[in-house]
XYZ file of C-alpha atoms in Angstrom:
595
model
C 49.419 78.015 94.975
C 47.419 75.866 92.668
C 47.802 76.480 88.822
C 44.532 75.330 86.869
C 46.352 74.497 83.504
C 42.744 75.566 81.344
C 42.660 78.739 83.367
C 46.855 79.581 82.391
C 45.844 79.159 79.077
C 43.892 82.042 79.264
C 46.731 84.079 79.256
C 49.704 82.741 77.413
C 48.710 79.726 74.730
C 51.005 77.241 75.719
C 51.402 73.794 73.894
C 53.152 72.246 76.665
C 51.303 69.154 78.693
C 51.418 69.910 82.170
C 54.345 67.645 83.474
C 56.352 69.237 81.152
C 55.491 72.313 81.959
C 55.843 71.811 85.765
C 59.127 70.213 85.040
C 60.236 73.289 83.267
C 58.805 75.828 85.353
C 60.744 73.913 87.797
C 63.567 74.394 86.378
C 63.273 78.199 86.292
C 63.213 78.448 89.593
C 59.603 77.791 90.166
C 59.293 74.933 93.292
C 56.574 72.315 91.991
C 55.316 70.318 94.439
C 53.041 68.099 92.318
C 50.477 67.476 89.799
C 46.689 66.326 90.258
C 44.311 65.075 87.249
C 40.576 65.561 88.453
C 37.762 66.760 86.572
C 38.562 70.495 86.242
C 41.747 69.008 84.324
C 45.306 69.292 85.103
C 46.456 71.116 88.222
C 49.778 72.120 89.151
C 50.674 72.735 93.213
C 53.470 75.585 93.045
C 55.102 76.299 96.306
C 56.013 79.823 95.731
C 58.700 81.270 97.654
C 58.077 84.096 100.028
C 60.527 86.408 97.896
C 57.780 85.966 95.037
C 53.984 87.313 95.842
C 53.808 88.459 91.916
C 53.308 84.258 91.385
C 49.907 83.999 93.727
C 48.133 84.390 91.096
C 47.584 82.744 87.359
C 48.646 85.366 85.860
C 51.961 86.529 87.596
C 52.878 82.571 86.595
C 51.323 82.743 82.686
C 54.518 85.496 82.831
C 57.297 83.278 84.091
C 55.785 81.016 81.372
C 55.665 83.521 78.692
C 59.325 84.537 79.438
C 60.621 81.187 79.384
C 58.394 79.523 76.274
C 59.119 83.032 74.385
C 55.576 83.474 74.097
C 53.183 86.849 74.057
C 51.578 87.399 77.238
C 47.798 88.274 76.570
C 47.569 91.533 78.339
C 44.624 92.128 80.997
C 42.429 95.371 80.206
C 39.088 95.392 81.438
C 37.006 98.181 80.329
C 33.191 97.888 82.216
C 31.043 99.946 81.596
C 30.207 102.514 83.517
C 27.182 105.069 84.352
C 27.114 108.396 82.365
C 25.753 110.150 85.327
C 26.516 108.936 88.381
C 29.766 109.164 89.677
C 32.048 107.150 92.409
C 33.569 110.203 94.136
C 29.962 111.521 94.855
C 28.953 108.184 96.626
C 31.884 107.260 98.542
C 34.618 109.164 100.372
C 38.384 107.354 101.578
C 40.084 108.879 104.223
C 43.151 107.137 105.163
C 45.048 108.478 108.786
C 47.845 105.868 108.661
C 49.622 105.551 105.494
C 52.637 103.966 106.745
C 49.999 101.029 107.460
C 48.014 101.414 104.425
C 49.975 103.135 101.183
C 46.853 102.916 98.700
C 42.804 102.490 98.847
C 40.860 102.625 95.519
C 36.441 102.209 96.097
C 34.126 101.449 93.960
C 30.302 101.476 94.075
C 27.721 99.104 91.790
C 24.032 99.911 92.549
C 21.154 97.035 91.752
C 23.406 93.770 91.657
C 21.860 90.803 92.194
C 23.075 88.558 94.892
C 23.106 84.750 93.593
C 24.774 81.569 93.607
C 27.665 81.958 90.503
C 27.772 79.791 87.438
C 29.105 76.368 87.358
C 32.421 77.536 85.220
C 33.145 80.225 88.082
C 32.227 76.974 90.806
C 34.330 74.788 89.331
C 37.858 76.987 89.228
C 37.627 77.982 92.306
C 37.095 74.165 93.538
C 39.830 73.456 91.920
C 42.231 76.310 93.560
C 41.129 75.031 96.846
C 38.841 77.824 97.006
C 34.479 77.580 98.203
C 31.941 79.194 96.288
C 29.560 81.746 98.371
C 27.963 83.857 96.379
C 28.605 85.618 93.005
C 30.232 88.996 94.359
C 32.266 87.383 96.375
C 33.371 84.444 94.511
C 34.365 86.750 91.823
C 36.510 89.007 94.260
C 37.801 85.589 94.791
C 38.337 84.812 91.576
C 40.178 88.086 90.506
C 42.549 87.380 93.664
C 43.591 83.925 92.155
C 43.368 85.599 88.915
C 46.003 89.000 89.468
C 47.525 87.737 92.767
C 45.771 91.294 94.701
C 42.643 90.327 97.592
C 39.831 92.387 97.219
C 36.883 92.798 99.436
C 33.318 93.872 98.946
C 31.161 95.603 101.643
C 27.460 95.732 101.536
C 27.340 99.746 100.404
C 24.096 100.497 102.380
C 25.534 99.128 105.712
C 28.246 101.537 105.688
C 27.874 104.313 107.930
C 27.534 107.757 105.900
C 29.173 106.004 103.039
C 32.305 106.886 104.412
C 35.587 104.939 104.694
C 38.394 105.646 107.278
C 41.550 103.868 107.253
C 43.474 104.161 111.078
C 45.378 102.174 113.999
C 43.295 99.915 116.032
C 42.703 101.648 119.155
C 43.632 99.873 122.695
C 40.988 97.219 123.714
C 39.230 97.730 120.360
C 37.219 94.499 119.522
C 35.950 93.387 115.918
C 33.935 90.092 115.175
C 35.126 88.784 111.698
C 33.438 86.851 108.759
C 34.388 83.661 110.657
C 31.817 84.593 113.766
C 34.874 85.328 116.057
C 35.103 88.715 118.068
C 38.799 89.309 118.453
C 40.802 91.635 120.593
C 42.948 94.123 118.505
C 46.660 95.473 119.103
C 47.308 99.747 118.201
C 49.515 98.364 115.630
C 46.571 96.588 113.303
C 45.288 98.702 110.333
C 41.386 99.042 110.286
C 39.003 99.594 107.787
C 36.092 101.949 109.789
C 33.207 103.680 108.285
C 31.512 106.910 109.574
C 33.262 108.814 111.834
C 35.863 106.319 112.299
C 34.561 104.640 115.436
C 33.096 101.570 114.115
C 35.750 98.829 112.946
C 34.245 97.041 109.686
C 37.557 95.127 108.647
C 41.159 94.244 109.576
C 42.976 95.621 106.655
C 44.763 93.222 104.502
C 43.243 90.273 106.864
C 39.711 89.547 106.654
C 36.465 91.627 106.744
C 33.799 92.243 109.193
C 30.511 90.354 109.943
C 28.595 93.832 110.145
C 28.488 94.674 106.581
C 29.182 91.163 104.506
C 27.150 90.328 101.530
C 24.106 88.856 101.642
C 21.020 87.614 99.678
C 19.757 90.687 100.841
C 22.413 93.375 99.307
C 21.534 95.423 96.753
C 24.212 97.846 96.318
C 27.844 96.894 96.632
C 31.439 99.065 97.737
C 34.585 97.225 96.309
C 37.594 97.833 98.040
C 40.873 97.364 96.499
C 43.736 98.132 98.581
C 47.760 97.965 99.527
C 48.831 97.345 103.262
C 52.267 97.113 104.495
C 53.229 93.685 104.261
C 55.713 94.190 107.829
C 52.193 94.936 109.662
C 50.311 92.244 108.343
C 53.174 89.676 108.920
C 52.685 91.152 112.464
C 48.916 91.107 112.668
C 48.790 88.072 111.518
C 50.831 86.737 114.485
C 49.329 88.435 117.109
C 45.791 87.823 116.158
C 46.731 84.107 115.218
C 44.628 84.274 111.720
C 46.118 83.718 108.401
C 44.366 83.620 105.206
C 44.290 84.244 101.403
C 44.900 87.397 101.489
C 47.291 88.655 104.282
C 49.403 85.472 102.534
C 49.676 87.950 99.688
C 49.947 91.242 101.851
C 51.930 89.967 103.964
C 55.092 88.991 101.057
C 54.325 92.257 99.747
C 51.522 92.547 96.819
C 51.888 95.010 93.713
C 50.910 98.522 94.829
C 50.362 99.447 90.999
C 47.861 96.256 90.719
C 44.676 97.860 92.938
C 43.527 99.317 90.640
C 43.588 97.291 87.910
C 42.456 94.333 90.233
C 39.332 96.410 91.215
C 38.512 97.118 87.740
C 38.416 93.543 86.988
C 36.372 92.558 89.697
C 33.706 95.395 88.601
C 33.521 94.155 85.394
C 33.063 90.755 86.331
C 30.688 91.442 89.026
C 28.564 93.447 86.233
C 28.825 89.969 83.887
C 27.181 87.888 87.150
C 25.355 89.896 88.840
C 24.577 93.033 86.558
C 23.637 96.480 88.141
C 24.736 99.943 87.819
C 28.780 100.893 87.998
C 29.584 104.152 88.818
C 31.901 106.191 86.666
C 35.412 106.313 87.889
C 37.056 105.339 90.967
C 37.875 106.701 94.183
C 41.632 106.261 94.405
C 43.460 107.495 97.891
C 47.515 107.218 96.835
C 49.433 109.237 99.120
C 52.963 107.905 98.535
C 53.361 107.226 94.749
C 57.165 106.103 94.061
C 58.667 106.370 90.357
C 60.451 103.075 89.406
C 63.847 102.759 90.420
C 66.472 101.814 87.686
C 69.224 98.771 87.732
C 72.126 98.452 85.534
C 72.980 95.500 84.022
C 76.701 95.103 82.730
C 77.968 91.991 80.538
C 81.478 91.956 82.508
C 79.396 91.193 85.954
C 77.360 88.521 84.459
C 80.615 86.995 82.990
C 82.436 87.329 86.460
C 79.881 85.386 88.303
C 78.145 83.189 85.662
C 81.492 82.167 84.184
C 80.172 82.132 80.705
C 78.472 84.255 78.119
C 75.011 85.085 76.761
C 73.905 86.584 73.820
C 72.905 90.142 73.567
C 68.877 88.895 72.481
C 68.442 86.341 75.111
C 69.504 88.878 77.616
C 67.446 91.311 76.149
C 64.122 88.924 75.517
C 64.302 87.712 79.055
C 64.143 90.911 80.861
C 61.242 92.143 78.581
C 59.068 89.385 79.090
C 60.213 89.433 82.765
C 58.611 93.114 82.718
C 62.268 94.922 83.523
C 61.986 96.938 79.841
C 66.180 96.883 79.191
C 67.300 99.693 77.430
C 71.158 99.484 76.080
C 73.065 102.376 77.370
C 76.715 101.757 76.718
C 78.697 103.694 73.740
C 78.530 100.261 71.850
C 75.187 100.121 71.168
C 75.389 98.381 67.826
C 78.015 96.240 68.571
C 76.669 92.331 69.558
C 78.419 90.152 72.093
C 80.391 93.334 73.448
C 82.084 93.056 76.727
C 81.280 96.686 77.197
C 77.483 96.102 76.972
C 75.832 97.866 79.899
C 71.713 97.375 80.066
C 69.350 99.923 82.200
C 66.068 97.914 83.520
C 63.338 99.718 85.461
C 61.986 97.385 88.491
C 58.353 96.508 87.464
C 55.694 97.372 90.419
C 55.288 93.275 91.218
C 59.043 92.851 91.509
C 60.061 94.783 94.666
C 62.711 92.497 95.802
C 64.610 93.059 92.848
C 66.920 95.662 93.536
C 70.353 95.221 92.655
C 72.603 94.259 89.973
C 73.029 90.516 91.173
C 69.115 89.730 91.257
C 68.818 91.080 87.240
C 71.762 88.378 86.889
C 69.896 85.442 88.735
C 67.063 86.289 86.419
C 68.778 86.437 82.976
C 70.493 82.968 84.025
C 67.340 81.154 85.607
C 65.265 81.849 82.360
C 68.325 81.114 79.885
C 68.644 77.775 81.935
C 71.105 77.008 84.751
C 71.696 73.450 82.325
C 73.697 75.820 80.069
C 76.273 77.189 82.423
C 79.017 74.919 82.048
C 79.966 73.553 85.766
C 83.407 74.869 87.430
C 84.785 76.527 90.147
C 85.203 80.018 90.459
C 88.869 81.809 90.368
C 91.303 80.899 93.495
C 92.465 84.518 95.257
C 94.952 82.156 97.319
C 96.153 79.000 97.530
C 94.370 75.892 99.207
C 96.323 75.173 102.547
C 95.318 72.278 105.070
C 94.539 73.988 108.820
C 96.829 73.879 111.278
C 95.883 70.654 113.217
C 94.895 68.903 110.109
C 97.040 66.170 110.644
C 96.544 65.257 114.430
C 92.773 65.295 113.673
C 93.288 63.084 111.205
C 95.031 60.397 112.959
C 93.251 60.967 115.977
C 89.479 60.165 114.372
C 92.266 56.980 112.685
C 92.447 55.182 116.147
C 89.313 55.882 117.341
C 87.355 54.698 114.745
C 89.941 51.665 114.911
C 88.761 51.383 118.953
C 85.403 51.225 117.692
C 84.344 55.043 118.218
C 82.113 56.735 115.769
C 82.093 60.584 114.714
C 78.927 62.861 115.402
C 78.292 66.527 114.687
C 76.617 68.728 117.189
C 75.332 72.471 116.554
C 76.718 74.063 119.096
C 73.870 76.098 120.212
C 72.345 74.339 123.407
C 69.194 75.329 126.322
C 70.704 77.038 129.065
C 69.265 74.921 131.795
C 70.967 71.949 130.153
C 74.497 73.813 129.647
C 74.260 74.426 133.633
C 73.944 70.914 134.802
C 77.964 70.227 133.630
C 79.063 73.477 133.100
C 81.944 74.327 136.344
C 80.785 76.718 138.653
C 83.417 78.949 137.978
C 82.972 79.202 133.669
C 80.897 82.202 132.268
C 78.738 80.446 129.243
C 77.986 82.796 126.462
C 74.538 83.704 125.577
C 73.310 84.345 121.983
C 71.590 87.772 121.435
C 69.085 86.893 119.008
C 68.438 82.895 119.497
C 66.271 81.006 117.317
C 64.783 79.413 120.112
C 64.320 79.481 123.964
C 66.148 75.277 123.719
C 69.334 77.190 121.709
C 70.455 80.244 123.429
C 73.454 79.680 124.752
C 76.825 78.491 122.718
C 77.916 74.914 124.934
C 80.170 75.646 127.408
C 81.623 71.855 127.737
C 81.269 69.380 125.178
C 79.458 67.360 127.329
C 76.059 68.708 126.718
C 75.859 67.497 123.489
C 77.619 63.992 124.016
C 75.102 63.450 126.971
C 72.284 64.015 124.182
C 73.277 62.150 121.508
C 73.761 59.071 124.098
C 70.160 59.673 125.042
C 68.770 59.850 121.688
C 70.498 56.725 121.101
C 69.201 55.355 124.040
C 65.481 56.293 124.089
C 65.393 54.005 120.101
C 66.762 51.034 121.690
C 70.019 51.342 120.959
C 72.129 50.367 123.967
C 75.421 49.635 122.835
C 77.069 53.066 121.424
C 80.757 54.681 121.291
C 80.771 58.282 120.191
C 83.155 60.395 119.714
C 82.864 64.497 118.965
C 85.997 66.817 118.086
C 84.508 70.572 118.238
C 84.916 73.604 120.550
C 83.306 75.001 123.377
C 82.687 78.369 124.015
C 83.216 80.503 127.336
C 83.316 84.277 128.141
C 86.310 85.697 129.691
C 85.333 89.140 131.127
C 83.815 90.673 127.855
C 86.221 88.326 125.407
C 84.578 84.979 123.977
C 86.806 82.548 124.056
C 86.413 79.025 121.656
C 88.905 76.312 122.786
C 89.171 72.779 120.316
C 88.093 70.086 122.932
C 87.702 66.355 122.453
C 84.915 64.528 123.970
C 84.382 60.957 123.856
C 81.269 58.312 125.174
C 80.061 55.254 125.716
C 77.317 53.171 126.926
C 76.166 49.718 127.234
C 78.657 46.454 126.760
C 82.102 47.336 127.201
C 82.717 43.616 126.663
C 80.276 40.796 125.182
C 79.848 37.803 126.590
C 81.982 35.392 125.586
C 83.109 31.705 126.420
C 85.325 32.345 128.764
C 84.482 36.275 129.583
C 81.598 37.158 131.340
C 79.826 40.573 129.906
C 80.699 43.894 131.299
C 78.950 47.335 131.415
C 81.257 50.796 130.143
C 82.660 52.708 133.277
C 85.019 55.767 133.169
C 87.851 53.814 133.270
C 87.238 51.949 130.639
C 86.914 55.145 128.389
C 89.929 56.735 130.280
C 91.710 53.881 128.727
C 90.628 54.518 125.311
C 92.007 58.325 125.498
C 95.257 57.018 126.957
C 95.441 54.817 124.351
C 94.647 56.994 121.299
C 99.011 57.505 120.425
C 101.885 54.796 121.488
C 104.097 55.412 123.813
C 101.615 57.859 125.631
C 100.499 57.700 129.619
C 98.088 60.835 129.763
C 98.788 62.230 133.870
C 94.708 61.357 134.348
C 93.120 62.375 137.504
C 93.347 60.348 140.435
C 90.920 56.899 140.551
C 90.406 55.023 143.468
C 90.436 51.632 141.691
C 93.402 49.408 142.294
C 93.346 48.287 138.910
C 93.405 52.173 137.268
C 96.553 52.960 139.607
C 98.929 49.333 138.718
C 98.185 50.189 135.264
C 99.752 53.920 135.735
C 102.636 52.480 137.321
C 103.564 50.040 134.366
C 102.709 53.393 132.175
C 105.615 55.194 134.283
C 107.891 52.493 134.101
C 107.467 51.437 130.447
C 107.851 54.989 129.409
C 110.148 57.263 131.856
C 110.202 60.933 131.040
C 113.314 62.249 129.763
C 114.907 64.613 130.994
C 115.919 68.286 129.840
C 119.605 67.449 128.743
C 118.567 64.108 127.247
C 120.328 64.081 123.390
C 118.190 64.023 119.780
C 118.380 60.726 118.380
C 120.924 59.314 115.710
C 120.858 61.456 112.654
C 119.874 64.717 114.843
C 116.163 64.106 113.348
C 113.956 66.647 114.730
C 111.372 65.237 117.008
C 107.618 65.782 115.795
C 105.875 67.673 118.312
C 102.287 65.820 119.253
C 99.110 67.797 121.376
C 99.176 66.608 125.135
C 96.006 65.552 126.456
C 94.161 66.938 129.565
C 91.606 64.428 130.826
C 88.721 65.566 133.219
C 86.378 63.441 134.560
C 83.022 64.425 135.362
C 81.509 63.102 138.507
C 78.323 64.017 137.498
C 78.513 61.340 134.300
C 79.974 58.116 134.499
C 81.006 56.680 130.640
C 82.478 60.070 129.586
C 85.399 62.206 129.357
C 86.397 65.328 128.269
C 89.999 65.714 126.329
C 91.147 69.429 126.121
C 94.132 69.200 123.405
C 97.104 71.965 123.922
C 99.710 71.643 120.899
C 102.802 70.918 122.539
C 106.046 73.327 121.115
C 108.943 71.407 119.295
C 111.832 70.500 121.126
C 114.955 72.124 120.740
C 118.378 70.079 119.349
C 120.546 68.967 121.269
C-alpha cells in the first residue's frame, strides 16, 4: 500500500516529516517498507498485514496516525446532491440469490455524466499509488478505493439488461470475458454480478468487471455498484481463476461491510464534481444479514498479567477511542483512577473484524502506548528450570566431535516421500503428515539419513568438497497405529579424509574411516560394529577386545564403592546404499548395581 503523505494530510494534520512518521508508524505495528521522494512528494510503501484490510486505504492509516499522534481524525461525510424527482429504487432493482457469497449490494444511478480524461490533481495521486488514469468515472471509483480502502465499480447503466441486477453462483461451464480482453472459464463457487434475468454474467464479484458494459467515451448514464463479498470465496476465486487485483486484495482480507455505503456515496459525489450529471435520490441498498456489534471487555488485571506493567486509565481510554472501539467503564469503581478493578466494555468497529477477544484489545492499547515503554523481563516461572534428561551426554558428545573436526547442522524433519524411500528399510512404516505444506515435505524422515545425504549435496553442488557433518535429532516411524520418535545420531563426510602431506599421500573418506570416528567419540569404548571385510577394520577390533576385555557379571565396584556412571551404548548401521555415512541409534544404558 502506498501512502501519499499530501493526500494523509487530508485527513489528520500531521506535523511529522515523513521518515518520522514511517519510523513511528513502524513502531505501532505498521510494517514500512520504504520511502520514495518524486514529484507528487513524499510516499510511504506500507506492507500491510493480511490481518489488517481497514489500512488499504489513506484513510484507515490517517486513523492509526490519529490514535498514535493524539490527533482529531477529520471525519468523511459526503452529502451530493441529489434529484428532487427522480429516484434510485425506480431505476434500478438488486436481487441477490447467494448471500453467503455476497452479504451487501448498494446501486446507484447518475444520468448525463460526461465521460473525460480527469484533472491533473486526480492524475497525479493515482500515479503516485501505483495506480493508471482511464477516464474520470473510473479513476474516481479508483480514487475512493485508495481513499476508504472499499473497490467500487461502475457499469455503463444503458447496457444493462432491464436495469436489473442479479447477484448468484456461477453456473457450470459459464464463461465471462473481463476488462482485461480475457474470456475465462468459471467454477459454481464464483459470485456473479448478472443483469436481466440472470443469464448474462457482467462481473466476477469482488474481482473485476465485465467487457460488455465498461465505460466508455460513449456512456452517458452511469450504475455504481458498491458491494461486500465474502472474503473466503474471493481468496478462492482468486486461485482458481489465477487473477488478483486491487480489489479482491481488499475482499479477499475481509473489507468493512458498514463502508459500502459510505464508499458509494463518495464516489457519487465525486463523480458529480468531474463529470457532472443528474444523481438520483437515495440508494438502492440490498442488506440481508445486518449483525449488531459485538462487545469485548477489557480488564486492568489481564493487561497487568501479560504486559507486566501498568497504564493509565486516559491512555487506555484515548487509544481505544481513536482506535474506533468507543470504551465505556463498567466496573463499580468508576471514579476511582489507576484501579486494579477497572473493567472497560469496547464495541468492535465494522473495519476491525479480527478483533475479537480480550487479548487483541490488549495488543492494541500496548502497540499505540509504545512497546519502548514496557520494561523488558520474563514472565512468572510455574516450575522450576530443569536440564533434559540426556543433557549431559549430548553435551559431551557434540565436545568430541567438534574436537574430530565434525560440525552441527539442523534439519526440519519433514522430507519428500520418494526421497525417505531410497534409505528407509523395507520393513519400517514412515509416517505421513495429514495436511503437508508441500508435496517435497509430507512425510516425517524415517532415518536420519535423508537429511545428512542432502546437506552433503548442497555442500557439494557450491564447491565445497571437503565437509564433516554431524546431526543429533530423531526419526520418526509408525508402529501399527502408534508413532514412534527414537533420538538417533547421524554423522558424514566427504572429500579428504587426509591432506597431502610430505610424507602422506592424500586419501578420500570411506565408511571406515567414519566408523572410526563413532568408535572413537568416548575412551575406553569398542562399539560391536557390523562386520567389514577389510583386514585393516578387523586387526583394529581385535586390539579393541584385547585393550578393553568385558567384565564380567561378578566383577567388584572399584575402591571407595563409587558408583559407576552409566554412558548410552552405540548401535552402528551401515548403509550399503551410502558410503561416508553412518547411522548411531543411542539406547541409555541402566546403572550397574554394587557389588
Amino acid at each position: 500500500m502506498k501512502i501519499v503523505y499530501n493526500w494523509l494530510k487530508d485527513f489528520v494534520d500531521v506535523k511529522a516529516t515523513p521518515d518520522e512518521l514511517a519510523s513511528r508508524l513502524a513502531l505501532s505495528g505498521t510494517n514500512i517498507g520504504g520511502i520514495e521522494n518524486g514529484t507528487h512528494g513524499a510516499v510511504i510503501d506500507a506492507e500491510v498485514s493480511s490481518n489488517r484490510p481497514d489500512c488499504l486505504g489513506h484513510y484507515g492509516i490517517a486513523r492509526e496516525v490519529s490514535a498514535v499522534y493524539k490527533l482529531p481524525l477529520k471525519p468523511v461525510s459526503p452529502k451530493p446532491p441529489e434529484s428532487a424527482t427522480a429516484k434510485a429504487s425506480d431505476a434500478v432493482r438488486v436481487e441477490i440469490q447467494s448471500p453467503e457469497l455476497c452479504g451487501r449490494f448498494t446501486a446507484r444511478v447518475i444520468r448525463g455524466a460526461k465521460i473525460q480524461p480527469s484533472p491533473q490533481w486526480l492524475k497525479d495521486r493515482l500515479e503516485a499509488s501505483g495506480v493508471a488514469s482511464i477516464n474520470n468515472v473510473v479513476d474516481a471509483t479508483n480514487y475512493v478505493m485508495l481513499e476508504l480502502g472499499h473497490a467500487l465499480h461502475a457499469f455503463d447503466y444503458d447496457k444493462v439488461r432491464d436495469h436489473r441486477i442479479v447477484v448468484r453462483r456461477a453456473k457450470p461451464s459459464e464463461k465471462i470475458r473481463t476488462l482485461d480482453g480475457i474470456e475465462r472459464a468459471l467454477d459454481p463457487g464464483i459470485c456473479m454480478i448478472c443483469d436481466g434475468d440472470g443469464s448474462r454474467a457482467v462481473g466476477i464479484g469482488g474481482i473485476m468487471g465485465g467487457a460488455e458494459t465498461e465505460i466508455s467515451f460513449s456512456t452517458k448514464n452511469v450504475l455504481l455498484e458498491c458491494a461486500w463479498f465474502d472474503p473466503i470465496a474471493i481468496r478462492r476465486a482468486t486461485r482458481i481463476l489465477k487473477l488478483h487485483t486491487e480489489a479482491s486484495t481488499r475482499f479477499g482480507r475481509g473489507a468493512d461491510l458498514e463502508m459500502a455505503e459510505l464508499a458509494s456515496r463518495r464516489c457519487a459525489e465525486l463523480i458529480l464534481q468531474l463529470a457532472g450529471g443528474e444523481l438520483l435520490s437515495g440508494v438502492v441498498d440490498v442488506y440481508p444479514g445486518k449483525r449488531p456489534p459485538k462487545k469485548i471487555l477489557l480488564t486492568r488485571a489481564e493487561l497487568l498479567r501479560v504486559m507486566g506493567a501498568d497504564v493509565p486509565d486516559k491512555e487506555i481510554e484515548s487509544s481505544l477511542t481513536a482506535l474506533g472501539f468507543a470504551p465505556v467503564r463498567v466496573d463499580q469503581n468508576r471514579g476511582a483512577e489507576g484501579s486494579l478493578l477497572a473493567a472497560w466494555e469496547c464495541a468492535q468497529p465494522s473495519w476491525r473484524a479480527e478483533v475479537e477477544r480480550e487479548i487483541d484489545l490488549i495488543e492494541e492499547v500496548a502497540r499505540i502506548y509504545g512497546l519502548d515503554k514496557f520494561p523488558p523481563r520474563l514472565p512468572a516461572a510455574r516450575q522450576g528450570a530443569a536440564r533434559l534428561p540426556h543433557y549431559e551426554a549430548e553435551a559431551r558428545l557434540r565436545e568430541r566431535l567438534i574436537g574430530l573436526g565434525y560440525r552441527e547442522i539442523l534439519t526440519i524433519p519433514h522430507v519428500a516421500e520418494d526421497r525417505d524411500a531410497l534409505f528407509r528399510p523395507p520393513d519400517v512404516q514412515p509416517a505421513r503428515l495429514a495436511n503437508p505444506l508441500s508435496e517435497e515435505a509430507n512425510v516425517l524422515k524415517s532415518t536420519g539419513i535423508v537429511t545428512m545425504t542432502a546437506a552433503l549435496e548442497w555442500n557439494l553442488n557450491r564447491g565445497q568438497r571437503n565437509v564433516r557433518l554431524f546431526e543429533i535429532g530423531r526419526h520418526y516411524r509408525l508402529r501399527g497405529s502408534e508413532s514412534v520418535e527414537t533420538p538417533i545420531l547421524t554423522i558424514g563426510a566427504t572429500g579428504q579424509a587426509r591432506e597431502k602431506g610430505l610424507y602422506d599421500a592424500a586419501r578420500e573418506y570411506s565408511f571406515s574411516d567414519v566408523k572410526g570416528d563413532v568408535e572413537r567419540r568416548r575412551p575406553r569404548l569398542a562399539a560391536p560394529g557390523p562386520p567389514w571385510p577389510h583386514r585393516a577394520s578387523q586387526r583394529r577390533n581385535r586390539r579393541s577386545r584385547r585393550a578393553y576385555p568385558p567384565r564380567s557379571r561378578a566383577a567388584k565396584a572399584p575402591p571407595g564403592n563409587l558408583p559407576r556412571r552409566a554412558a548410552a551404548s552405540p548401535v552402528v548401521r551401515r548403509d550399503p546404499r551410502r558410503k561416508g555415512i553412518a547411522q548411531v541409534r543411542t539406547r541409555p544404558a541402566l546403572p550397574r548395581r554394587r557389588a
